[in-house]
Amino acid sequence: MKSIVAGGGVLALVAGVGWSAGCSGGKASAARREGPPPIVLLSMDTFRVDRIGAYGNPNGLTPNLDAFAAEAVVFENVYSQAVQTAPSHTSLFTSRYPSEQIGTNRQPYVPKEMPLLAELLSLYDYQTGAFVGGADLSPWRGLNKGFDTYEASVDFGSFFHTGPMALAWLDKVEQDRPYFLFVHGYDTHSRYLKPPPYGYAHSDARIENEGQNAARSATERLVDGVMYPDFNGLMQSYETELRPRSDAAKANLAKGDGSDDQAVRVTEADVDLIRDVYDGAVSYADTMVGTFLAGLEERGVLDEAVVVILADHGEQLGEHGLFGHCCEARDEEARVPLMVRLPGGEGGGRRVSGLVELVDVMPSLVQLADATPPARIHGRSFAAALRGAPFEGRRFAFTEGSEMMRLVTMRGPEGRLTYTGLSPSAPLLGDLVEAARLDGPAFVVDGDVSDASRAEMRTGMVTWLRSLTPTPTGIGSTGEMPEALKKSLREHGYWNVKE
């Protein structure tokens, strides 16, 4: 593919720190390797699908991703199973739903007996390396199982940090063996403001207002048009009342921590500026990904590897009174991009409209690797669709909210049905949902959904709930969260992390 990589000054900077260094002999031979293909998987944390040109955005924010999409199979309707980083990636790598994982929002997730994608590919002689942005993907989570190398050197790190390390790892792999490389970056995660020229590329840096303050910090402070000085009160309200926008919660927030700080109402211009700064982060992420793809091209990897680009979840940007990705599971948070480029760009430009879940990625890559998937997974392989076979897709896609929000939402052809009340892992919840009134307070319907479709969706949710396997008892990592990680998470808006 032809890498575009906008911003020559920035490209010169990253080249100087080793994005291209270490590749011996220039571009590798274009000859296809025999046997299972190498696999490269990029996860763009908190990246909204509607910012990508290949998914319909007209503003030219993502020239590198668009160039990649032209040589890839683009899946148009893909949903994440969680709206937070750790459970989403655990579902991605296990092909199991969040309710089948372990722990709370700030605890390890991976059961010992639940095999990860890297563990499985290792059994088939794959070399495995991961370079991630730390924080919610720190090794403490347990997602490092099966990786020969797992580097998480910078909390909330960018592809600027992880890309060069991943390319250096590629320069050392054994060329006669396949490899699985996972690369991750928090480039569009709050805090949104990125270095020049990207930070204000789509906004005005001279504007000084509450939107500017929020863009520089954690935007989750904004609720229903008000920016609050402290968020502990809100998180306590989430956990005890399950009514995040109650009057009591707002009163708690307005008080702050006993200080004289007052909640501040934000304007429409504030919200527009935050969205524009997020778009600057999108442009920054596109450049970093494009630079990494150029490194792959230089090494001949694009001729021989399956390259997958996706997001773990999206981000609300004030559309429903909230910012961030902690508290609901609407399309802004749950719908994600998924693009799969076959070796040499085979079949590039094909688009698949069928409904897909991120749990489908694991069995698809396993099939491409000529491996056998583990038992009791929920994913359905789309590998045949990559080469043009008819693909019907799923009838429904399921996304769970964070554990403290206790909700599950399902996307269907006509709209979305959300159940709120008990955690999806609660015993006998399927029986309760089956008996509940569809017009009762437990259900919210979005979209022009007919009565017949509502009933079908409720039946589909009951079937899904009853398919979940009880959570195992053992976990893949143990111990208390490191204090440095607690501090880093709180600084980035994870307010429910306990001191």
PDB file of C-alpha atoms in Angstrom, residues 154-434:
ATOM      1  CA  VAL A 154       4.221   3.878  29.285  1.00  0.00           C
ATOM      2  CA  ASP A 155       0.798   4.233  30.887  1.00  0.00           C
ATOM      3  CA  PHE A 156      -1.711   5.630  28.380  1.00  0.00           C
ATOM      4  CA  GLY A 157       0.991   5.423  25.741  1.00  0.00           C
ATOM      5  CA  SER A 158       0.553   6.239  22.067  1.00  0.00           C
ATOM      6  CA  PHE A 159       1.472   4.341  18.911  1.00  0.00           C
ATOM      7  CA  PHE A 160       4.342   6.848  19.000  1.00  0.00           C
ATOM      8  CA  HIS A 161       5.660   4.753  21.919  1.00  0.00           C
ATOM      9  CA  THR A 162       4.537   1.257  20.946  1.00  0.00           C
ATOM     10  CA  GLY A 163       5.096   1.377  17.168  1.00  0.00           C
ATOM     11  CA  PRO A 164       8.912   1.645  17.200  1.00  0.00           C
ATOM     12  CA  MET A 165       9.200  -1.150  19.776  1.00  0.00           C
ATOM     13  CA  ALA A 166       6.952  -3.386  17.687  1.00  0.00           C
ATOM     14  CA  LEU A 167       8.995  -2.762  14.529  1.00  0.00           C
ATOM     15  CA  ALA A 168      12.218  -3.482  16.420  1.00  0.00           C
ATOM     16  CA  TRP A 169      10.691  -6.785  17.575  1.00  0.00           C
ATOM     17  CA  LEU A 170       9.784  -7.648  13.975  1.00  0.00           C
ATOM     18  CA  ASP A 171      13.416  -7.179  12.971  1.00  0.00           C
ATOM     19  CA  LYS A 172      14.388  -9.966  15.378  1.00  0.00           C
ATOM     20  CA  VAL A 173      11.761 -12.639  14.668  1.00  0.00           C
ATOM     21  CA  GLU A 174      12.730 -15.940  13.072  1.00  0.00           C
ATOM     22  CA  GLN A 175      11.750 -15.586   9.435  1.00  0.00           C
ATOM     23  CA  ASP A 176      10.973 -19.280   8.966  1.00  0.00           C
ATOM     24  CA  ARG A 177       8.280 -19.228  11.687  1.00  0.00           C
ATOM     25  CA  PRO A 178       4.940 -17.361  11.750  1.00  0.00           C
ATOM     26  CA  TYR A 179       4.376 -14.612  14.290  1.00  0.00           C
ATOM     27  CA  PHE A 180       1.509 -12.833  16.019  1.00  0.00           C
ATOM     28  CA  LEU A 181       2.131  -9.160  16.792  1.00  0.00           C
ATOM     29  CA  PHE A 182      -0.323  -7.081  18.844  1.00  0.00           C
ATOM     30  CA  VAL A 183       0.143  -3.288  18.914  1.00  0.00           C
ATOM     31  CA  HIS A 184      -2.034  -0.909  20.915  1.00  0.00           C
ATOM     32  CA  GLY A 185      -2.197   2.850  21.543  1.00  0.00           C
ATOM     33  CA  TYR A 186      -4.360   5.263  23.556  1.00  0.00           C
ATOM     34  CA  ASP A 187      -3.976   8.058  20.981  1.00  0.00           C
ATOM     35  CA  THR A 188      -7.644   9.161  21.059  1.00  0.00           C
ATOM     36  CA  HIS A 189      -8.267   8.447  24.737  1.00  0.00           C
ATOM     37  CA  SER A 190      -8.720  11.425  27.035  1.00  0.00           C
ATOM     38  CA  ARG A 191      -6.831  13.533  27.525  1.00  0.00           C
ATOM     39  CA  TYR A 192      -7.579  14.423  23.915  1.00  0.00           C
ATOM     40  CA  LEU A 193      -5.138  17.291  23.446  1.00  0.00           C
ATOM     41  CA  LYS A 194      -2.146  16.132  21.405  1.00  0.00           C
ATOM     42  CA  PRO A 195       1.163  17.843  20.491  1.00  0.00           C
ATOM     43  CA  PRO A 196       1.290  20.445  17.688  1.00  0.00           C
ATOM     44  CA  PRO A 197       0.321  20.521  14.914  1.00  0.00           C
ATOM     45  CA  TYR A 198      -2.417  18.040  15.791  1.00  0.00           C
ATOM     46  CA  GLY A 199      -3.904  19.333  19.042  1.00  0.00           C
ATOM     47  CA  TYR A 200      -5.706  22.330  17.539  1.00  0.00           C
ATOM     48  CA  ALA A 201      -5.632  21.296  13.899  1.00  0.00           C
ATOM     49  CA  HIS A 202      -9.441  21.466  13.775  1.00  0.00           C
ATOM     50  CA  SER A 203     -10.116  24.101  16.459  1.00  0.00           C
ATOM     51  CA  ASP A 204      -8.969  27.478  17.773  1.00  0.00           C
ATOM     52  CA  ALA A 205      -6.261  27.359  20.450  1.00  0.00           C
ATOM     53  CA  ARG A 206      -6.961  30.966  21.421  1.00  0.00           C
ATOM     54  CA  ILE A 207     -10.370  30.154  22.882  1.00  0.00           C
ATOM     55  CA  GLU A 208     -10.114  29.986  26.657  1.00  0.00           C
ATOM     56  CA  ASN A 209     -13.205  28.429  28.193  1.00  0.00           C
ATOM     57  CA  GLU A 210     -14.389  25.371  30.077  1.00  0.00           C
ATOM     58  CA  GLY A 211     -14.247  23.282  26.914  1.00  0.00           C
ATOM     59  CA  GLN A 212     -10.560  24.073  26.659  1.00  0.00           C
ATOM     60  CA  ASN A 213     -10.046  22.985  30.269  1.00  0.00           C
ATOM     61  CA  ALA A 214     -11.936  19.748  29.693  1.00  0.00           C
ATOM     62  CA  ALA A 215     -10.001  18.922  26.524  1.00  0.00           C
ATOM     63  CA  ARG A 216      -6.772  19.228  28.496  1.00  0.00           C
ATOM     64  CA  SER A 217      -8.008  16.931  31.261  1.00  0.00           C
ATOM     65  CA  ALA A 218     -10.599  14.216  31.724  1.00  0.00           C
ATOM     66  CA  THR A 219     -13.762  15.068  29.810  1.00  0.00           C
ATOM     67  CA  GLU A 220     -15.782  12.693  31.975  1.00  0.00           C
ATOM     68  CA  ARG A 221     -16.182  15.627  34.385  1.00  0.00           C
ATOM     69  CA  LEU A 222     -18.959  16.898  32.078  1.00  0.00           C
ATOM     70  CA  VAL A 223     -22.473  15.617  32.766  1.00  0.00           C
ATOM     71  CA  ASP A 224     -25.633  17.087  31.233  1.00  0.00           C
ATOM     72  CA  GLY A 225     -23.883  20.289  30.234  1.00  0.00           C
ATOM     73  CA  VAL A 226     -22.212  20.931  33.588  1.00  0.00           C
ATOM     74  CA  MET A 227     -18.528  20.602  34.413  1.00  0.00           C
ATOM     75  CA  TYR A 228     -18.029  19.437  38.008  1.00  0.00           C
ATOM     76  CA  PRO A 229     -14.972  20.070  40.178  1.00  0.00           C
ATOM     77  CA  ASP A 230     -14.897  16.579  41.673  1.00  0.00           C
ATOM     78  CA  PHE A 231     -16.238  13.224  40.613  1.00  0.00           C
ATOM     79  CA  ASN A 232     -16.092  11.066  43.730  1.00  0.00           C
ATOM     80  CA  GLY A 233     -19.676  11.940  44.600  1.00  0.00           C
ATOM     81  CA  LEU A 234     -20.889  10.883  41.162  1.00  0.00           C
ATOM     82  CA  MET A 235     -19.112   7.538  41.289  1.00  0.00           C
ATOM     83  CA  GLN A 236     -20.542   6.837  44.729  1.00  0.00           C
ATOM     84  CA  SER A 237     -23.980   7.587  43.338  1.00  0.00           C
ATOM     85  CA  TYR A 238     -23.375   5.157  40.435  1.00  0.00           C
ATOM     86  CA  GLU A 239     -22.512   2.378  42.842  1.00  0.00           C
ATOM     87  CA  THR A 240     -25.300   2.899  45.353  1.00  0.00           C
ATOM     88  CA  GLU A 241     -28.215   4.454  43.486  1.00  0.00           C
ATOM     89  CA  LEU A 242     -27.686   3.391  39.846  1.00  0.00           C
ATOM     90  CA  ARG A 243     -29.004   6.853  38.933  1.00  0.00           C
ATOM     91  CA  PRO A 244     -25.944   8.749  37.695  1.00  0.00           C
ATOM     92  CA  ARG A 245     -27.890  11.923  36.895  1.00  0.00           C
ATOM     93  CA  SER A 246     -30.029  12.084  40.032  1.00  0.00           C
ATOM     94  CA  ASP A 247     -30.424  15.367  41.863  1.00  0.00           C
ATOM     95  CA  ALA A 248     -28.526  13.891  44.811  1.00  0.00           C
ATOM     96  CA  ALA A 249     -25.579  13.017  42.601  1.00  0.00           C
ATOM     97  CA  LYS A 250     -25.463  16.476  41.079  1.00  0.00           C
ATOM     98  CA  ALA A 251     -25.663  18.126  44.484  1.00  0.00           C
ATOM     99  CA  ASN A 252     -22.801  15.938  45.631  1.00  0.00           C
ATOM    100  CA  LEU A 253     -20.726  16.943  42.642  1.00  0.00           C
ATOM    101  CA  ALA A 254     -21.402  20.637  42.974  1.00  0.00           C
ATOM    102  CA  LYS A 255     -20.039  20.589  46.513  1.00  0.00           C
ATOM    103  CA  GLY A 256     -16.665  19.233  45.454  1.00  0.00           C
ATOM    104  CA  ASP A 257     -14.398  17.997  48.236  1.00  0.00           C
ATOM    105  CA  GLY A 258     -15.418  20.522  50.856  1.00  0.00           C
ATOM    106  CA  SER A 259     -13.927  23.362  48.839  1.00  0.00           C
ATOM    107  CA  ASP A 260     -15.578  26.475  47.475  1.00  0.00           C
ATOM    108  CA  ASP A 261     -15.331  25.248  43.881  1.00  0.00           C
ATOM    109  CA  GLN A 262     -18.605  25.423  42.050  1.00  0.00           C
ATOM    110  CA  ALA A 263     -19.928  23.418  39.141  1.00  0.00           C
ATOM    111  CA  VAL A 264     -19.722  25.361  35.856  1.00  0.00           C
ATOM    112  CA  ARG A 265     -22.219  25.187  33.009  1.00  0.00           C
ATOM    113  CA  VAL A 266     -20.636  24.640  29.610  1.00  0.00           C
ATOM    114  CA  THR A 267     -21.824  26.142  26.341  1.00  0.00           C
ATOM    115  CA  GLU A 268     -22.410  24.664  22.901  1.00  0.00           C
ATOM    116  CA  ALA A 269     -19.137  26.291  21.835  1.00  0.00           C
ATOM    117  CA  ASP A 270     -17.351  24.412  24.643  1.00  0.00           C
ATOM    118  CA  VAL A 271     -18.702  21.103  23.413  1.00  0.00           C
ATOM    119  CA  ASP A 272     -17.777  21.925  19.814  1.00  0.00           C
ATOM    120  CA  LEU A 273     -14.207  22.712  20.879  1.00  0.00           C
ATOM    121  CA  ILE A 274     -13.893  19.403  22.759  1.00  0.00           C
ATOM    122  CA  ARG A 275     -15.098  17.516  19.682  1.00  0.00           C
ATOM    123  CA  ASP A 276     -12.661  19.430  17.482  1.00  0.00           C
ATOM    124  CA  VAL A 277      -9.769  18.621  19.817  1.00  0.00           C
ATOM    125  CA  TYR A 278     -10.840  14.953  19.725  1.00  0.00           C
ATOM    126  CA  ASP A 279     -10.638  15.189  15.919  1.00  0.00           C
ATOM    127  CA  GLY A 280      -7.091  16.491  16.330  1.00  0.00           C
ATOM    128  CA  ALA A 281      -6.331  13.335  18.312  1.00  0.00           C
ATOM    129  CA  VAL A 282      -7.863  11.301  15.470  1.00  0.00           C
ATOM    130  CA  SER A 283      -5.497  12.966  12.980  1.00  0.00           C
ATOM    131  CA  TYR A 284      -2.595  12.311  15.327  1.00  0.00           C
ATOM    132  CA  ALA A 285      -3.572   8.640  15.675  1.00  0.00           C
ATOM    133  CA  ASP A 286      -3.914   8.302  11.902  1.00  0.00           C
ATOM    134  CA  THR A 287      -0.389   9.661  11.410  1.00  0.00           C
ATOM    135  CA  MET A 288       1.065   7.317  14.047  1.00  0.00           C
ATOM    136  CA  VAL A 289      -0.722   4.313  12.559  1.00  0.00           C
ATOM    137  CA  GLY A 290       0.334   5.378   9.057  1.00  0.00           C
ATOM    138  CA  THR A 291       3.951   5.606  10.175  1.00  0.00           C
ATOM    139  CA  PHE A 292       3.731   2.107  11.638  1.00  0.00           C
ATOM    140  CA  LEU A 293       2.143   0.752   8.447  1.00  0.00           C
ATOM    141  CA  ALA A 294       4.984   2.345   6.457  1.00  0.00           C
ATOM    142  CA  GLY A 295       7.383   0.388   8.669  1.00  0.00           C
ATOM    143  CA  LEU A 296       5.502  -2.811   7.899  1.00  0.00           C
ATOM    144  CA  GLU A 297       5.601  -2.054   4.195  1.00  0.00           C
ATOM    145  CA  GLU A 298       9.332  -1.365   4.322  1.00  0.00           C
ATOM    146  CA  ARG A 299       9.909  -4.772   5.923  1.00  0.00           C
ATOM    147  CA  GLY A 300       7.743  -6.639   3.416  1.00  0.00           C
ATOM    148  CA  VAL A 301       5.225  -7.562   6.092  1.00  0.00           C
ATOM    149  CA  LEU A 302       2.274  -6.334   4.051  1.00  0.00           C
ATOM    150  CA  ASP A 303       3.150  -8.885   1.375  1.00  0.00           C
ATOM    151  CA  GLU A 304       2.926 -11.860   3.729  1.00  0.00           C
ATOM    152  CA  ALA A 305       0.833 -10.989   6.808  1.00  0.00           C
ATOM    153  CA  VAL A 306      -2.813 -10.647   7.734  1.00  0.00           C
ATOM    154  CA  VAL A 307      -3.095  -7.132   9.187  1.00  0.00           C
ATOM    155  CA  VAL A 308      -6.126  -6.233  11.304  1.00  0.00           C
ATOM    156  CA  ILE A 309      -7.048  -2.736  12.496  1.00  0.00           C
ATOM    157  CA  LEU A 310      -9.876  -2.248  14.988  1.00  0.00           C
ATOM    158  CA  ALA A 311     -10.941  -0.249  18.036  1.00  0.00           C
ATOM    159  CA  ASP A 312     -11.812  -1.678  21.438  1.00  0.00           C
ATOM    160  CA  HIS A 313     -14.669   0.806  21.907  1.00  0.00           C
ATOM    161  CA  GLY A 314     -15.703   4.306  20.908  1.00  0.00           C
ATOM    162  CA  GLU A 315     -16.433   7.459  22.885  1.00  0.00           C
ATOM    163  CA  GLN A 316     -19.403   9.638  23.738  1.00  0.00           C
ATOM    164  CA  LEU A 317     -18.784  13.278  22.905  1.00  0.00           C
ATOM    165  CA  GLY A 318     -21.762  14.917  24.560  1.00  0.00           C
ATOM    166  CA  GLU A 319     -24.441  13.484  22.271  1.00  0.00           C
ATOM    167  CA  HIS A 320     -26.444  12.199  25.251  1.00  0.00           C
ATOM    168  CA  GLY A 321     -25.205  14.538  27.949  1.00  0.00           C
ATOM    169  CA  LEU A 322     -22.105  12.494  28.716  1.00  0.00           C
ATOM    170  CA  PHE A 323     -18.477  12.281  27.648  1.00  0.00           C
ATOM    171  CA  GLY A 324     -16.243   9.242  27.827  1.00  0.00           C
ATOM    172  CA  HIS A 325     -17.037   5.530  27.794  1.00  0.00           C
ATOM    173  CA  CYS A 326     -17.920   4.413  31.286  1.00  0.00           C
ATOM    174  CA  CYS A 327     -21.605   4.659  31.781  1.00  0.00           C
ATOM    175  CA  GLU A 328     -23.696   3.616  28.798  1.00  0.00           C
ATOM    176  CA  ALA A 329     -23.345   1.395  25.750  1.00  0.00           C
ATOM    177  CA  ARG A 330     -24.818   3.415  22.908  1.00  0.00           C
ATOM    178  CA  ASP A 331     -23.576   3.230  19.334  1.00  0.00           C
ATOM    179  CA  GLU A 332     -21.100   6.074  19.922  1.00  0.00           C
ATOM    180  CA  GLU A 333     -19.349   3.821  22.456  1.00  0.00           C
ATOM    181  CA  ALA A 334     -20.149   0.323  21.201  1.00  0.00           C
ATOM    182  CA  ARG A 335     -19.834   0.483  17.394  1.00  0.00           C
ATOM    183  CA  VAL A 336     -16.228   0.102  16.242  1.00  0.00           C
ATOM    184  CA  PRO A 337     -14.176  -0.135  13.031  1.00  0.00           C
ATOM    185  CA  LEU A 338     -12.803  -3.463  11.811  1.00  0.00           C
ATOM    186  CA  MET A 339     -10.602  -3.710   8.712  1.00  0.00           C
ATOM    187  CA  VAL A 340      -8.721  -6.865   7.690  1.00  0.00           C
ATOM    188  CA  ARG A 341      -6.002  -6.735   5.034  1.00  0.00           C
ATOM    189  CA  LEU A 342      -5.008 -10.091   3.558  1.00  0.00           C
ATOM    190  CA  PRO A 343      -1.416 -10.691   2.364  1.00  0.00           C
ATOM    191  CA  GLY A 344      -0.617  -8.491  -0.599  1.00  0.00           C
ATOM    192  CA  GLY A 345      -3.950  -6.691  -0.299  1.00  0.00           C
ATOM    193  CA  GLU A 346      -5.889  -9.631  -1.783  1.00  0.00           C
ATOM    194  CA  GLY A 347      -9.557  -8.738  -2.235  1.00  0.00           C
ATOM    195  CA  GLY A 348      -8.947  -5.168  -1.102  1.00  0.00           C
ATOM    196  CA  GLY A 349     -11.900  -2.811  -1.153  1.00  0.00           C
ATOM    197  CA  ARG A 350     -14.507  -5.456  -0.375  1.00  0.00           C
ATOM    198  CA  ARG A 351     -17.144  -4.374   2.169  1.00  0.00           C
ATOM    199  CA  VAL A 352     -19.150  -6.645   4.451  1.00  0.00           C
ATOM    200  CA  SER A 353     -22.419  -5.318   5.861  1.00  0.00           C
ATOM    201  CA  GLY A 354     -23.382  -8.272   8.061  1.00  0.00           C
ATOM    202  CA  LEU A 355     -23.459  -7.719  11.823  1.00  0.00           C
ATOM    203  CA  VAL A 356     -20.224  -8.730  13.597  1.00  0.00           C
ATOM    204  CA  GLU A 357     -19.033  -8.780  17.211  1.00  0.00           C
ATOM    205  CA  LEU A 358     -15.418  -8.390  18.333  1.00  0.00           C
ATOM    206  CA  VAL A 359     -15.627 -11.895  19.819  1.00  0.00           C
ATOM    207  CA  ASP A 360     -15.694 -13.068  16.183  1.00  0.00           C
ATOM    208  CA  VAL A 361     -12.126 -11.874  15.590  1.00  0.00           C
ATOM    209  CA  MET A 362     -10.435 -14.631  17.599  1.00  0.00           C
ATOM    210  CA  PRO A 363     -11.959 -17.653  15.780  1.00  0.00           C
ATOM    211  CA  SER A 364     -11.453 -15.898  12.436  1.00  0.00           C
ATOM    212  CA  LEU A 365      -7.711 -15.435  13.036  1.00  0.00           C
ATOM    213  CA  VAL A 366      -7.456 -18.972  14.391  1.00  0.00           C
ATOM    214  CA  GLN A 367      -8.984 -20.300  11.181  1.00  0.00           C
ATOM    215  CA  LEU A 368      -6.616 -18.213   9.055  1.00  0.00           C
ATOM    216  CA  ALA A 369      -3.726 -19.708  11.083  1.00  0.00           C
ATOM    217  CA  ASP A 370      -4.955 -23.260  10.299  1.00  0.00           C
ATOM    218  CA  ALA A 371      -5.450 -23.791  14.024  1.00  0.00           C
ATOM    219  CA  THR A 372      -8.337 -25.212  16.037  1.00  0.00           C
ATOM    220  CA  PRO A 373     -10.367 -22.843  18.240  1.00  0.00           C
ATOM    221  CA  PRO A 374     -10.942 -23.695  21.908  1.00  0.00           C
ATOM    222  CA  ALA A 375     -14.252 -25.024  23.191  1.00  0.00           C
ATOM    223  CA  ARG A 376     -17.036 -22.887  24.660  1.00  0.00           C
ATOM    224  CA  ILE A 377     -16.275 -19.717  22.736  1.00  0.00           C
ATOM    225  CA  HIS A 378     -19.042 -17.488  21.378  1.00  0.00           C
ATOM    226  CA  GLY A 379     -17.333 -16.110  18.281  1.00  0.00           C
ATOM    227  CA  ARG A 380     -18.254 -17.030  14.714  1.00  0.00           C
ATOM    228  CA  SER A 381     -15.512 -16.999  12.126  1.00  0.00           C
ATOM    229  CA  PHE A 382     -15.789 -14.533   9.253  1.00  0.00           C
ATOM    230  CA  ALA A 383     -12.632 -15.891   7.559  1.00  0.00           C
ATOM    231  CA  ALA A 384     -14.527 -17.132   4.507  1.00  0.00           C
ATOM    232  CA  ALA A 385     -16.057 -13.677   4.000  1.00  0.00           C
ATOM    233  CA  LEU A 386     -12.552 -12.238   3.639  1.00  0.00           C
ATOM    234  CA  ARG A 387     -12.251 -14.084   0.347  1.00  0.00           C
ATOM    235  CA  GLY A 388     -15.709 -13.216  -0.920  1.00  0.00           C
ATOM    236  CA  ALA A 389     -17.928 -15.992   0.408  1.00  0.00           C
ATOM    237  CA  PRO A 390     -21.514 -14.975   1.245  1.00  0.00           C
ATOM    238  CA  PHE A 391     -21.755 -13.707   4.808  1.00  0.00           C
ATOM    239  CA  GLU A 392     -25.045 -13.298   6.610  1.00  0.00           C
ATOM    240  CA  GLY A 393     -23.716 -12.025   9.918  1.00  0.00           C
ATOM    241  CA  ARG A 394     -25.435 -12.107  13.275  1.00  0.00           C
ATOM    242  CA  ARG A 395     -29.041 -11.271  13.991  1.00  0.00           C
ATOM    243  CA  PHE A 396     -28.073  -9.385  17.175  1.00  0.00           C
ATOM    244  CA  ALA A 397     -24.906  -7.982  18.726  1.00  0.00           C
ATOM    245  CA  PHE A 398     -24.506  -7.655  22.512  1.00  0.00           C
ATOM    246  CA  THR A 399     -22.579  -5.074  24.515  1.00  0.00           C
ATOM    247  CA  GLU A 400     -22.292  -4.956  28.292  1.00  0.00           C
ATOM    248  CA  GLY A 401     -21.899  -1.781  30.313  1.00  0.00           C
ATOM    249  CA  SER A 402     -19.320  -1.465  33.048  1.00  0.00           C
ATOM    250  CA  GLU A 403     -19.958  -3.748  35.999  1.00  0.00           C
ATOM    251  CA  MET A 404     -21.170  -0.957  38.245  1.00  0.00           C
ATOM    252  CA  MET A 405     -23.746   0.139  35.627  1.00  0.00           C
ATOM    253  CA  ARG A 406     -25.237  -3.350  35.297  1.00  0.00           C
ATOM    254  CA  LEU A 407     -26.731  -3.155  31.838  1.00  0.00           C
ATOM    255  CA  VAL A 408     -26.663  -5.035  28.565  1.00  0.00           C
ATOM    256  CA  THR A 409     -27.665  -3.618  25.208  1.00  0.00           C
ATOM    257  CA  MET A 410     -28.365  -5.515  22.012  1.00  0.00           C
ATOM    258  CA  ARG A 411     -28.226  -4.116  18.486  1.00  0.00           C
ATOM    259  CA  GLY A 412     -30.641  -5.501  15.917  1.00  0.00           C
ATOM    260  CA  PRO A 413     -31.821  -4.634  12.404  1.00  0.00           C
ATOM    261  CA  GLU A 414     -34.377  -2.060  13.580  1.00  0.00           C
ATOM    262  CA  GLY A 415     -32.700  -0.550  16.632  1.00  0.00           C
ATOM    263  CA  ARG A 416     -31.432  -1.244  20.117  1.00  0.00           C
ATOM    264  CA  LEU A 417     -32.906  -2.822  23.243  1.00  0.00           C
ATOM    265  CA  THR A 418     -31.207  -2.123  26.577  1.00  0.00           C
ATOM    266  CA  TYR A 419     -31.882  -3.898  29.855  1.00  0.00           C
ATOM    267  CA  THR A 420     -30.772  -2.242  33.094  1.00  0.00           C
ATOM    268  CA  GLY A 421     -31.004  -3.666  36.598  1.00  0.00           C
ATOM    269  CA  LEU A 422     -28.936  -6.695  37.488  1.00  0.00           C
ATOM    270  CA  SER A 423     -25.540  -7.659  36.103  1.00  0.00           C
ATOM    271  CA  PRO A 424     -25.784  -9.984  33.071  1.00  0.00           C
ATOM    272  CA  SER A 425     -23.935 -12.599  35.144  1.00  0.00           C
ATOM    273  CA  ALA A 426     -26.670 -12.663  37.835  1.00  0.00           C
ATOM    274  CA  PRO A 427     -28.231 -16.129  38.348  1.00  0.00           C
ATOM    275  CA  LEU A 428     -31.646 -16.623  36.741  1.00  0.00           C
ATOM    276  CA  LEU A 429     -31.514 -13.221  35.040  1.00  0.00           C
ATOM    277  CA  GLY A 430     -32.713 -14.844  31.832  1.00  0.00           C
ATOM    278  CA  ASP A 431     -35.896 -15.933  33.623  1.00  0.00           C
ATOM    279  CA  LEU A 432     -36.432 -12.421  35.001  1.00  0.00           C
ATOM    280  CA  VAL A 433     -35.941 -10.763  31.597  1.00  0.00           C
ATOM    281  CA  GLU A 434     -38.294 -13.283  30.029  1.00  0.00           C
TER     282      GLU A 434
END
